[in-house]
Coordinates of C-alpha atoms in Angstrom, one line a residue:
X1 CA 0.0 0.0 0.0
X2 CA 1.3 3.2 -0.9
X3 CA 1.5 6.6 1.7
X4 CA -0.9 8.2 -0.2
X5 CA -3.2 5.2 -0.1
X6 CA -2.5 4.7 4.2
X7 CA -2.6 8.6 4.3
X8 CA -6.3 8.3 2.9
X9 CA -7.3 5.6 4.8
X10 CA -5.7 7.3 8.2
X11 CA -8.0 11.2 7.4
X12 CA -10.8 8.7 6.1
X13 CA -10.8 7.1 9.8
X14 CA -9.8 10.5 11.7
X15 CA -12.8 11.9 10.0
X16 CA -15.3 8.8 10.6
X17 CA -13.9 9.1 14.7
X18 CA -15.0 13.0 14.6
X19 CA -18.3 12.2 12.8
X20 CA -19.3 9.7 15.8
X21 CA -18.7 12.5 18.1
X22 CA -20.5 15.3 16.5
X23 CA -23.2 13.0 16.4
X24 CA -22.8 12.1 20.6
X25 CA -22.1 15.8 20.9
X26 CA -25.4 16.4 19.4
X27 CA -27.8 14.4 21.1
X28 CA -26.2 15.0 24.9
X29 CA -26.9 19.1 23.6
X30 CA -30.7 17.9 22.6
X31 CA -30.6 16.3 26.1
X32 CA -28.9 19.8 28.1
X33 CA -31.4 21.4 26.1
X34 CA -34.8 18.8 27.2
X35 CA -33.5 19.1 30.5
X36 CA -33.2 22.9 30.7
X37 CA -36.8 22.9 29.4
X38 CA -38.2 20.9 32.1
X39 CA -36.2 22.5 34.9
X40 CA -37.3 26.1 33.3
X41 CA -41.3 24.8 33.3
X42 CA -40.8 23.2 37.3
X43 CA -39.4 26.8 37.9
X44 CA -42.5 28.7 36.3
X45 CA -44.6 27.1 37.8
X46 CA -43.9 26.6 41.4
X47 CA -43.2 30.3 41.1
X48 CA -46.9 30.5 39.7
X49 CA -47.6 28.2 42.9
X50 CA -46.1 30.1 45.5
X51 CA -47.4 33.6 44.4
X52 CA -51.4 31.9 44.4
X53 CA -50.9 30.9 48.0
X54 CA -49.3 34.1 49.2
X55 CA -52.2 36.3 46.9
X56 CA -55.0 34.0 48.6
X57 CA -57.1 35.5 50.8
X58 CA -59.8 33.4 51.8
X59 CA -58.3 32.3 55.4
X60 CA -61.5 31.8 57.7
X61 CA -59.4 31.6 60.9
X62 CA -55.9 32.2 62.0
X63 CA -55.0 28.6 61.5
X64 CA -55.6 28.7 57.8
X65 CA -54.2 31.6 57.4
X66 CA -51.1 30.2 58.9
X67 CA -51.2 27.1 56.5
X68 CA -52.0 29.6 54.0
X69 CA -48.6 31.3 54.7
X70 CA -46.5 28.4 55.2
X71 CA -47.0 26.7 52.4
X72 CA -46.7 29.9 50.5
X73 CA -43.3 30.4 52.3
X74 CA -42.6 26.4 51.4
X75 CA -42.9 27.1 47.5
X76 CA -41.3 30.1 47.1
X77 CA -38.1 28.0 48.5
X78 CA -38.5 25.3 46.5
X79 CA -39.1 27.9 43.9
X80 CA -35.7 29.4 44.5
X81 CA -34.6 25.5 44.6
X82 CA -35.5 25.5 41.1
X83 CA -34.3 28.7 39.3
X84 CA -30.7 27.0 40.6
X85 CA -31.0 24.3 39.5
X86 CA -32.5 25.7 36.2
X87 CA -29.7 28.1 35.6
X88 CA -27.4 25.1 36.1
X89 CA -29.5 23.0 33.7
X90 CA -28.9 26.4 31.2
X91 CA -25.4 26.8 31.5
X92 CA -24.9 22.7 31.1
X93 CA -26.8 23.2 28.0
X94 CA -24.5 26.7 26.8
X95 CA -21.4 24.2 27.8
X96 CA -22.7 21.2 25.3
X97 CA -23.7 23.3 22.9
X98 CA -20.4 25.2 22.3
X99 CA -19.0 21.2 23.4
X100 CA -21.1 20.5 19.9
X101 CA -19.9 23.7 18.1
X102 CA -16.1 22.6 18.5
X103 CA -16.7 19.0 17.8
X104 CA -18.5 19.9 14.1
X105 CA -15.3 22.4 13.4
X106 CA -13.2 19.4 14.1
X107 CA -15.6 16.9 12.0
X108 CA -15.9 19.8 9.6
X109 CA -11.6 19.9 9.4
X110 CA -11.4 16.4 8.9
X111 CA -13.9 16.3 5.9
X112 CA -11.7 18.6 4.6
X113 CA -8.4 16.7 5.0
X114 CA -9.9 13.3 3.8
X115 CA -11.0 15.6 0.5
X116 CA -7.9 17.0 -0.1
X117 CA -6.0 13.6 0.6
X118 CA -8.3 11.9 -2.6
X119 CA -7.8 15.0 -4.4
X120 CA -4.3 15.1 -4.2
X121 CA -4.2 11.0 -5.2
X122 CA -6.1 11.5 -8.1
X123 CA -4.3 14.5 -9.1
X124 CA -0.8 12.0 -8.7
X125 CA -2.9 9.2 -10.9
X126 CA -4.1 11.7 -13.5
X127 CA 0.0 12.8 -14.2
X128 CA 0.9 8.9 -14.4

């Protein structure tokens, strides 16, 4: 086998490897992304939650009124609990997605090389 023949077969390779991880860049990014989703939607709406209970007004008797405000006082924490855990979901999701951006440059490269390689092997047949 000739180099140009193992030098094809090597950028042919290199750029199968970087197609496999666009590809498993790309779906853990769709998955940041689902996740940030859900997290964002669990955020909304205890937030929705926790401002219902703490607008509510109907308390017939201090007790109520107590529940009223405690678990009004409950869901705005576990709102709060949320929003973090949102914002982490978001920047997991900005970190896969420019994770994804390198990883097509690189695929992107490769394509490149592996073209080049055959072009340059014809272009050495062609003069023979």
């Amino acid at each position: 086998m000739t180099p140009e023949h193992r030098r094809i077969r090597r950028t042919r390779l290199i750029e199968r490897v970087r197609t496999v991880e666009q590809r498993q860049s790309a779906l853990a990014a769709a998955e940041a992304e689902a996740q940030r989703a859900r997290l964002d939607a669990v955020s909304a709406k205890t937030r929705a939650l926790a401002a219902h209970y703490a607008s509510a007004t109907n308390a017939t008797d201090a007790q109520s009124l107590r529940r009223a405000g405690t678990m009004s006082s409950q869901l705005r924490d576990l709102s709060h609990v949320a929003e973090r855990h949102a914002k982490d979901a978001r920047d997991q999701s900005d970190a896969t997605m420019a994770a994804l951006a390198q990883t097509e440059r690189r695929r992107r490269k490769a394509e490149e090389n592996y073209q080049v390689a055959v072009s340059n092997l014809r272009e050495k047949l062609a003069k023979r």
